[in-house]
PDB file of C-alpha atoms in Angstrom:
ATOM      1  CA  MET O   1       0.000   0.000   0.000  1.00 60.00           C
ATOM      2  CA  GLU O   2       1.349   3.428  -0.964  1.00 85.00           C
ATOM      3  CA  ILE O   3       2.122   5.991   1.716  1.00 91.00           C
ATOM      4  CA  ASP O   4      -0.498   8.347   0.223  1.00 92.00           C
ATOM      5  CA  GLU O   5      -3.204   5.765   0.722  1.00 93.00           C
ATOM      6  CA  LEU O   6      -2.121   5.194   4.325  1.00 93.00           C
ATOM      7  CA  LEU O   7      -2.084   8.915   5.016  1.00 95.00           C
ATOM      8  CA  TYR O   8      -5.549   9.235   3.483  1.00 94.00           C
ATOM      9  CA  GLU O   9      -6.775   6.418   5.725  1.00 93.00           C
ATOM     10  CA  TRP O  10      -5.202   8.144   8.751  1.00 94.00           C
ATOM     11  CA  LYS O  11      -7.035  11.336   7.860  1.00 96.00           C
ATOM     12  CA  ASP O  12     -10.305   9.514   7.333  1.00 94.00           C
ATOM     13  CA  GLN O  13     -10.118   7.964  10.796  1.00 93.00           C
ATOM     14  CA  THR O  14      -8.997  11.117  12.591  1.00 95.00           C
ATOM     15  CA  ILE O  15     -11.023  14.084  11.328  1.00 96.00           C
ATOM     16  CA  LEU O  16     -14.243  14.972  13.134  1.00 96.00           C
ATOM     17  CA  SER O  17     -17.510  13.459  11.930  1.00 94.00           C
ATOM     18  CA  ALA O  18     -20.523  15.670  11.157  1.00 92.00           C
ATOM     19  CA  SER O  19     -22.161  14.814  14.489  1.00 90.00           C
ATOM     20  CA  GLU O  20     -18.946  15.509  16.444  1.00 93.00           C
ATOM     21  CA  ARG O  21     -18.662  18.878  14.726  1.00 94.00           C
ATOM     22  CA  MET O  22     -22.256  19.714  15.580  1.00 90.00           C
ATOM     23  CA  GLU O  23     -21.729  18.655  19.196  1.00 91.00           C
ATOM     24  CA  ILE O  24     -18.606  20.829  19.512  1.00 93.00           C
ATOM     25  CA  ARG O  25     -20.239  23.817  17.788  1.00 92.00           C
ATOM     26  CA  LEU O  26     -23.227  23.610  20.070  1.00 89.00           C
ATOM     27  CA  ALA O  27     -21.153  23.270  23.239  1.00 89.00           C
ATOM     28  CA  ALA O  28     -18.825  26.114  22.225  1.00 91.00           C
ATOM     29  CA  SER O  29     -21.607  28.489  21.263  1.00 88.00           C
ATOM     30  CA  SER O  30     -23.359  27.797  24.568  1.00 85.00           C
ATOM     31  CA  SER O  31     -20.311  28.566  26.674  1.00 78.00           C
ATOM     32  CA  ASP O  32     -21.673  31.977  27.726  1.00 76.00           C
ATOM     33  CA  LEU O  33     -25.170  30.748  28.581  1.00 71.00           C
ATOM     34  CA  THR O  34     -26.685  29.666  31.864  1.00 69.00           C
ATOM     35  CA  GLU O  35     -27.387  25.978  32.280  1.00 67.00           C
ATOM     36  CA  SER O  36     -31.097  26.316  31.504  1.00 68.00           C
ATOM     37  CA  SER O  37     -30.460  28.474  28.416  1.00 70.00           C
ATOM     38  CA  ARG O  38     -27.917  25.902  27.265  1.00 67.00           C
ATOM     39  CA  TRP O  39     -30.538  23.195  27.645  1.00 74.00           C
ATOM     40  CA  TRP O  40     -33.106  25.174  25.642  1.00 75.00           C
ATOM     41  CA  LYS O  41     -30.584  25.898  22.931  1.00 70.00           C
ATOM     42  CA  SER O  42     -29.778  22.202  22.527  1.00 72.00           C
ATOM     43  CA  VAL O  43     -33.517  21.362  22.416  1.00 76.00           C
ATOM     44  CA  ILE O  44     -34.159  24.011  19.737  1.00 74.00           C
ATOM     45  CA  SER O  45     -31.146  22.900  17.731  1.00 71.00           C
ATOM     46  CA  MET O  46     -32.193  19.241  17.853  1.00 75.00           C
ATOM     47  CA  ALA O  47     -35.762  20.153  16.910  1.00 78.00           C
ATOM     48  CA  GLY O  48     -34.433  22.169  13.969  1.00 74.00           C
ATOM     49  CA  LYS O  49     -32.296  19.252  12.829  1.00 74.00           C
ATOM     50  CA  ALA O  50     -35.256  16.864  13.166  1.00 78.00           C
ATOM     51  CA  LEU O  51     -37.365  19.210  10.990  1.00 76.00           C
ATOM     52  CA  VAL O  52     -34.670  19.328   8.325  1.00 74.00           C
ATOM     53  CA  ASP O  53     -34.337  15.523   8.393  1.00 77.00           C
ATOM     54  CA  ALA O  54     -38.132  15.070   8.256  1.00 80.00           C
ATOM     55  CA  ASN O  55     -38.318  17.425   5.295  1.00 76.00           C
ATOM     56  CA  ARG O  56     -35.569  15.476   3.515  1.00 74.00           C
ATOM     57  CA  ILE O  57     -37.329  12.152   4.155  1.00 77.00           C
ATOM     58  CA  ASN O  58     -40.633  13.612   3.008  1.00 76.00           C
ATOM     59  CA  ARG O  59     -39.075  14.799  -0.237  1.00 74.00           C
ATOM     60  CA  ALA O  60     -37.337  11.475  -0.782  1.00 75.00           C
ATOM     61  CA  CYS O  61     -40.707   9.689  -0.338  1.00 77.00           C
ATOM     62  CA  LEU O  62     -42.416  12.019  -2.807  1.00 71.00           C
ATOM     63  CA  PHE O  63     -39.740  11.430  -5.435  1.00 68.00           C
ATOM     64  CA  SER O  64     -39.814   7.666  -4.958  1.00 68.00           C
ATOM     65  CA  VAL O  65     -43.575   7.437  -5.733  1.00 60.00           C
TER      66      VAL O  65
ATOM     67  CA  MET Q   1     -35.760  24.594   4.973  1.00 44.00           C
ATOM     68  CA  SER Q   2     -33.249  26.290   7.233  1.00 46.00           C
ATOM     69  CA  VAL Q   3     -33.205  27.268  10.861  1.00 46.00           C
ATOM     70  CA  ASP Q   4     -32.343  30.900  11.486  1.00 48.00           C
ATOM     71  CA  LEU Q   5     -29.621  30.839  14.100  1.00 55.00           C
ATOM     72  CA  GLY Q   6     -28.914  34.540  14.299  1.00 83.00           C
ATOM     73  CA  ARG Q   7     -25.983  36.465  12.901  1.00 86.00           C
ATOM     74  CA  LYS Q   8     -23.469  35.578  15.602  1.00 88.00           C
ATOM     75  CA  ASP Q   9     -24.229  31.863  15.236  1.00 88.00           C
ATOM     76  CA  ARG Q  10     -23.948  32.029  11.455  1.00 90.00           C
ATOM     77  CA  GLU Q  11     -20.620  33.834  11.542  1.00 92.00           C
ATOM     78  CA  PHE Q  12     -19.360  31.450  14.197  1.00 94.00           C
ATOM     79  CA  ASN Q  13     -20.394  28.415  12.139  1.00 93.00           C
ATOM     80  CA  VAL Q  14     -18.475  29.746   9.123  1.00 93.00           C
ATOM     81  CA  LEU Q  15     -15.391  30.400  11.246  1.00 95.00           C
ATOM     82  CA  PHE Q  16     -15.675  26.985  12.866  1.00 96.00           C
ATOM     83  CA  GLU Q  17     -16.011  25.097   9.570  1.00 95.00           C
ATOM     84  CA  LYS Q  18     -13.074  26.975   8.058  1.00 95.00           C
ATOM     85  CA  ASN Q  19     -10.723  26.264  10.962  1.00 96.00           C
ATOM     86  CA  GLN Q  20     -11.781  23.113  12.800  1.00 97.00           C
ATOM     87  CA  LYS Q  21      -9.674  20.725  10.679  1.00 98.00           C
ATOM     88  CA  ALA Q  22      -6.555  22.859  11.062  1.00 97.00           C
ATOM     89  CA  ILE Q  23      -7.002  23.173  14.840  1.00 98.00           C
ATOM     90  CA  LEU Q  24      -7.577  19.444  15.301  1.00 98.00           C
ATOM     91  CA  ALA Q  25      -4.481  18.819  13.139  1.00 98.00           C
ATOM     92  CA  PHE Q  26      -2.511  21.251  15.309  1.00 98.00           C
ATOM     93  CA  PHE Q  27      -3.266  19.245  18.463  1.00 98.00           C
ATOM     94  CA  ILE Q  28      -2.739  15.845  16.802  1.00 97.00           C
ATOM     95  CA  GLY Q  29       0.507  17.171  15.314  1.00 97.00           C
ATOM     96  CA  HIS Q  30       1.691  17.904  18.848  1.00 96.00           C
ATOM     97  CA  GLY Q  31       1.242  14.248  19.752  1.00 94.00           C
ATOM     98  CA  LEU Q  32      -2.154  14.353  21.487  1.00 95.00           C
ATOM     99  CA  VAL Q  33      -4.511  11.398  21.217  1.00 94.00           C
ATOM    100  CA  ARG Q  34      -7.724  12.075  19.301  1.00 95.00           C
ATOM    101  CA  GLU Q  35     -10.019  12.390  22.361  1.00 95.00           C
ATOM    102  CA  ASP Q  36      -7.763  14.966  24.060  1.00 96.00           C
ATOM    103  CA  ALA Q  37      -7.377  16.819  20.773  1.00 97.00           C
ATOM    104  CA  LYS Q  38     -11.159  16.892  20.346  1.00 96.00           C
ATOM    105  CA  ASP Q  39     -11.636  18.323  23.864  1.00 96.00           C
ATOM    106  CA  LEU Q  40      -9.103  21.061  23.157  1.00 97.00           C
ATOM    107  CA  VAL Q  41     -10.798  21.881  19.838  1.00 97.00           C
ATOM    108  CA  GLN Q  42     -13.973  22.465  21.825  1.00 96.00           C
ATOM    109  CA  GLU Q  43     -12.163  24.669  24.354  1.00 96.00           C
ATOM    110  CA  THR Q  44     -10.527  26.638  21.539  1.00 97.00           C
ATOM    111  CA  PHE Q  45     -13.871  27.365  19.914  1.00 96.00           C
ATOM    112  CA  SER Q  46     -15.551  28.158  23.235  1.00 95.00           C
ATOM    113  CA  LYS Q  47     -13.012  30.960  23.622  1.00 95.00           C
ATOM    114  CA  THR Q  48     -13.532  31.935  19.994  1.00 95.00           C
ATOM    115  CA  TRP Q  49     -17.283  32.218  20.616  1.00 94.00           C
ATOM    116  CA  LEU Q  50     -16.701  34.577  23.532  1.00 92.00           C
ATOM    117  CA  HIS Q  51     -14.590  36.877  21.302  1.00 92.00           C
ATOM    118  CA  MET Q  52     -16.707  36.771  18.155  1.00 91.00           C
ATOM    119  CA  GLY Q  53     -17.528  40.455  18.439  1.00 86.00           C
ATOM    120  CA  ASP Q  54     -13.850  41.473  18.215  1.00 87.00           C
ATOM    121  CA  LEU Q  55     -12.901  38.813  15.678  1.00 89.00           C
ATOM    122  CA  THR Q  56     -15.424  39.337  12.903  1.00 86.00           C
ATOM    123  CA  CYS Q  57     -14.084  42.758  11.962  1.00 87.00           C
ATOM    124  CA  HIS Q  58     -10.668  41.284  11.082  1.00 91.00           C
ATOM    125  CA  PRO Q  59      -9.598  39.548   7.844  1.00 90.00           C
ATOM    126  CA  GLU Q  60      -9.689  35.745   7.727  1.00 89.00           C
ATOM    127  CA  GLU Q  61      -5.932  35.302   8.036  1.00 89.00           C
ATOM    128  CA  ARG Q  62      -5.825  37.338  11.223  1.00 92.00           C
ATOM    129  CA  GLN Q  63      -8.794  35.450  12.642  1.00 94.00           C
ATOM    130  CA  ARG Q  64      -7.001  32.155  11.988  1.00 94.00           C
ATOM    131  CA  ARG Q  65      -3.809  33.441  13.598  1.00 94.00           C
ATOM    132  CA  TRP Q  66      -5.803  34.452  16.678  1.00 96.00           C
ATOM    133  CA  ILE Q  67      -7.464  31.002  16.876  1.00 96.00           C
ATOM    134  CA  PHE Q  68      -4.077  29.294  16.537  1.00 97.00           C
ATOM    135  CA  ARG Q  69      -2.704  31.433  19.368  1.00 96.00           C
ATOM    136  CA  VAL Q  70      -5.589  30.384  21.616  1.00 97.00           C
ATOM    137  CA  ALA Q  71      -4.953  26.756  20.648  1.00 97.00           C
ATOM    138  CA  ALA Q  72      -1.237  27.107  21.475  1.00 97.00           C
ATOM    139  CA  ASN Q  73      -2.049  28.546  24.933  1.00 97.00           C
ATOM    140  CA  LEU Q  74      -4.522  25.769  25.654  1.00 97.00           C
ATOM    141  CA  LEU Q  75      -1.935  23.208  24.562  1.00 97.00           C
ATOM    142  CA  ALA Q  76       0.654  24.668  26.945  1.00 96.00           C
ATOM    143  CA  ASP Q  77      -1.925  24.518  29.779  1.00 96.00           C
ATOM    144  CA  PHE Q  78      -2.713  20.940  28.822  1.00 96.00           C
ATOM    145  CA  PHE Q  79       0.934  19.859  29.033  1.00 94.00           C
ATOM    146  CA  ARG Q  80       1.301  21.713  32.341  1.00 93.00           C
ATOM    147  CA  ARG Q  81      -1.782  20.004  33.780  1.00 90.00           C
ATOM    148  CA  LYS Q  82      -0.608  16.583  32.661  1.00 84.00           C
ATOM    149  CA  ARG Q  83       2.947  17.410  33.733  1.00 76.00           C
ATOM    150  CA  ILE Q  84       4.427  16.027  30.544  1.00 69.00           C
ATOM    151  CA  PRO Q  85       6.957  17.789  28.319  1.00 67.00           C
ATOM    152  CA  PRO Q  86       5.448  19.370  25.189  1.00 63.00           C
ATOM    153  CA  ALA Q  87       5.817  17.851  21.730  1.00 58.00           C
ATOM    154  CA  PRO Q  88       7.660  14.642  22.629  1.00 53.00           C
ATOM    155  CA  ASN Q  89      10.252  13.730  20.046  1.00 55.00           C
ATOM    156  CA  LEU Q  90      10.693   9.970  20.067  1.00 52.00           C
ATOM    157  CA  GLU Q  91      13.079   9.680  17.141  1.00 52.00           C
ATOM    158  CA  HIS Q  92      16.163   8.654  19.061  1.00 47.00           C
ATOM    159  CA  GLU Q  93      14.637   7.041  22.127  1.00 49.00           C
ATOM    160  CA  ALA Q  94      15.122   3.399  22.966  1.00 45.00           C
ATOM    161  CA  ASP Q  95      12.834   1.112  20.992  1.00 52.00           C
ATOM    162  CA  PRO Q  96       9.574   3.072  20.886  1.00 53.00           C
ATOM    163  CA  THR Q  97       8.422   0.638  18.189  1.00 55.00           C
ATOM    164  CA  ALA Q  98       8.028  -2.344  20.465  1.00 55.00           C
ATOM    165  CA  ASP Q  99       4.604  -3.394  19.129  1.00 60.00           C
ATOM    166  CA  VAL Q 100       4.960  -2.066  15.589  1.00 60.00           C
ATOM    167  CA  HIS Q 101       5.988  -5.373  14.066  1.00 60.00           C
ATOM    168  CA  GLU Q 102       2.826  -6.853  15.457  1.00 59.00           C
ATOM    169  CA  HIS Q 103       0.784  -4.122  13.741  1.00 58.00           C
ATOM    170  CA  VAL Q 104       2.480  -4.732  10.386  1.00 59.00           C
ATOM    171  CA  GLU Q 105       2.176  -8.467  10.799  1.00 56.00           C
ATOM    172  CA  ARG Q 106      -1.540  -8.131  11.402  1.00 51.00           C
ATOM    173  CA  SER Q 107      -1.702  -6.114   8.171  1.00 54.00           C
ATOM    174  CA  ASP Q 108      -2.923  -3.246  10.277  1.00 80.00           C
ATOM    175  CA  LYS Q 109      -0.760  -0.772   8.454  1.00 83.00           C
ATOM    176  CA  GLY Q 110      -2.859   2.156   9.623  1.00 85.00           C
ATOM    177  CA  LEU Q 111      -1.783   1.596  13.227  1.00 87.00           C
ATOM    178  CA  ALA Q 112       1.823   1.093  12.165  1.00 89.00           C
ATOM    179  CA  LEU Q 113       1.672   4.385  10.265  1.00 92.00           C
ATOM    180  CA  GLU Q 114       0.415   6.183  13.390  1.00 91.00           C
ATOM    181  CA  ARG Q 115       3.397   4.818  15.309  1.00 91.00           C
ATOM    182  CA  ALA Q 116       5.739   5.911  12.549  1.00 94.00           C
ATOM    183  CA  VAL Q 117       4.207   9.413  12.629  1.00 95.00           C
ATOM    184  CA  GLN Q 118       4.974   9.571  16.359  1.00 93.00           C
ATOM    185  CA  LEU Q 119       8.646   8.858  15.554  1.00 95.00           C
ATOM    186  CA  LEU Q 120       8.973  11.970  13.400  1.00 96.00           C
ATOM    187  CA  PRO Q 121      10.820  14.984  14.834  1.00 96.00           C
ATOM    188  CA  ALA Q 122       8.253  17.282  16.496  1.00 95.00           C
ATOM    189  CA  GLU Q 123       8.128  20.030  13.892  1.00 96.00           C
ATOM    190  CA  ARG Q 124       8.068  17.616  10.957  1.00 97.00           C
ATOM    191  CA  ARG Q 125       5.175  15.763  12.579  1.00 97.00           C
ATOM    192  CA  LEU Q 126       3.280  19.020  13.039  1.00 98.00           C
ATOM    193  CA  ILE Q 127       3.803  20.012   9.389  1.00 98.00           C
ATOM    194  CA  LEU Q 128       2.649  16.592   8.195  1.00 98.00           C
ATOM    195  CA  SER Q 129      -0.437  16.768  10.397  1.00 98.00           C
ATOM    196  CA  LEU Q 130      -1.364  20.302   9.309  1.00 98.00           C
ATOM    197  CA  THR Q 131      -0.984  19.263   5.663  1.00 98.00           C
ATOM    198  CA  VAL Q 132      -2.784  15.919   5.753  1.00 97.00           C
ATOM    199  CA  LEU Q 133      -5.398  16.408   8.477  1.00 97.00           C
ATOM    200  CA  GLY Q 134      -5.669  20.190   8.397  1.00 97.00           C
ATOM    201  CA  GLU Q 135      -5.691  20.447   4.583  1.00 97.00           C
ATOM    202  CA  MET Q 136      -3.456  23.513   4.836  1.00 97.00           C
ATOM    203  CA  THR Q 137      -1.127  24.644   2.052  1.00 97.00           C
ATOM    204  CA  SER Q 138       2.606  25.094   2.674  1.00 97.00           C
ATOM    205  CA  GLU Q 139       2.062  28.881   2.467  1.00 96.00           C
ATOM    206  CA  GLU Q 140      -0.652  28.771   5.162  1.00 95.00           C
ATOM    207  CA  ILE Q 141       1.493  26.566   7.405  1.00 97.00           C
ATOM    208  CA  GLY Q 142       4.456  28.866   6.843  1.00 96.00           C
ATOM    209  CA  VAL Q 143       2.416  31.823   8.080  1.00 93.00           C
ATOM    210  CA  GLN Q 144       1.397  29.998  11.271  1.00 93.00           C
ATOM    211  CA  LEU Q 145       4.886  28.638  12.023  1.00 94.00           C
ATOM    212  CA  GLY Q 146       6.826  31.689  10.857  1.00 94.00           C
ATOM    213  CA  LYS Q 147       8.735  29.723   8.198  1.00 96.00           C
ATOM    214  CA  PRO Q 148       9.135  30.107   4.431  1.00 97.00           C
ATOM    215  CA  ALA Q 149       6.781  27.932   2.374  1.00 97.00           C
ATOM    216  CA  GLY Q 150       9.812  26.274   0.734  1.00 97.00           C
ATOM    217  CA  THR Q 151      11.068  25.077   4.130  1.00 97.00           C
ATOM    218  CA  VAL Q 152       7.624  23.687   4.932  1.00 98.00           C
ATOM    219  CA  ARG Q 153       7.608  21.754   1.623  1.00 98.00           C
ATOM    220  CA  TYR Q 154      11.103  20.396   2.312  1.00 98.00           C
ATOM    221  CA  GLU Q 155      10.086  19.233   5.813  1.00 97.00           C
ATOM    222  CA  LEU Q 156       6.951  17.624   4.420  1.00 97.00           C
ATOM    223  CA  ASN Q 157       8.948  15.768   1.803  1.00 97.00           C
ATOM    224  CA  GLN Q 158      11.377  14.531   4.474  1.00 97.00           C
ATOM    225  CA  ALA Q 159       8.452  13.358   6.605  1.00 97.00           C
ATOM    226  CA  ARG Q 160       6.934  11.383   3.733  1.00 96.00           C
ATOM    227  CA  GLN Q 161      10.289   9.788   2.898  1.00 95.00           C
ATOM    228  CA  PHE Q 162      10.803   8.843   6.540  1.00 96.00           C
ATOM    229  CA  LEU Q 163       7.355   7.234   6.741  1.00 96.00           C
ATOM    230  CA  SER Q 164       7.863   5.293   3.479  1.00 95.00           C
ATOM    231  CA  LYS Q 165      11.254   4.060   4.706  1.00 94.00           C
ATOM    232  CA  LYS Q 166       9.913   3.021   8.120  1.00 92.00           C
ATOM    233  CA  MET Q 167       6.943   1.181   6.659  1.00 91.00           C
ATOM    234  CA  ARG Q 168       9.223  -0.618   4.174  1.00 90.00           C
ATOM    235  CA  GLU Q 169      11.678  -1.568   6.951  1.00 89.00           C
ATOM    236  CA  TRP Q 170       8.934  -2.952   9.164  1.00 84.00           C
ATOM    237  CA  THR Q 171       7.386  -4.910   6.315  1.00 81.00           C
ATOM    238  CA  GLU Q 172      10.741  -6.365   5.213  1.00 80.00           C
ATOM    239  CA  ALA Q 173      11.658  -7.305   8.795  1.00 75.00           C
ATOM    240  CA  LEU Q 174       8.815  -9.809   8.891  1.00 66.00           C
TER     241      LEU Q 174
END
């Protein structure tokens, strides 16, 4: 196996996944909030993500009919 | 459909996405394990969030330099807390490759590569990490490390040659 391939594999296994990035972004951008505000922010963010996912699924269903 | 996060959140998200790979690479390049590096990325961006108001009026390059400086301070604190010397350089220490042959034998070349990366001289390892994991150009790395881009390219080339040689040696030794 070439060194480039190994380095690519190393990168693939090391960089942050989408969910890790979201988790870090959320935690960092809540660092100046009180605990209850932090909780509300995470609820709103998760609800927003669920809406986006639901919309994507809905569209996928429509196109598959 | 999009969720309106507010201006500060939007600007922060842009800044985060532009710099997160480079900052993770910075910590990994200093020899931290992934979990510790991830924690420090979070701390770096928590501080960034608190200074968004001052940061957004500066050009991107200056913002990145500021974020790197925060990361460097957090790294120094980390080493102080753990009471270990910064940027360990294992190149000439006694047999740091004890289990490497096992990794190569098991065809787990990825793990062997990680061990080989740890054997690189500290600065070479950092340059490799910033290039591969951080997707930074030699010019960008040069700006952060205060070195000419040509020197960065030379160091990177040396690092790649070292890794190829080590991997070949370990494979042939089987």
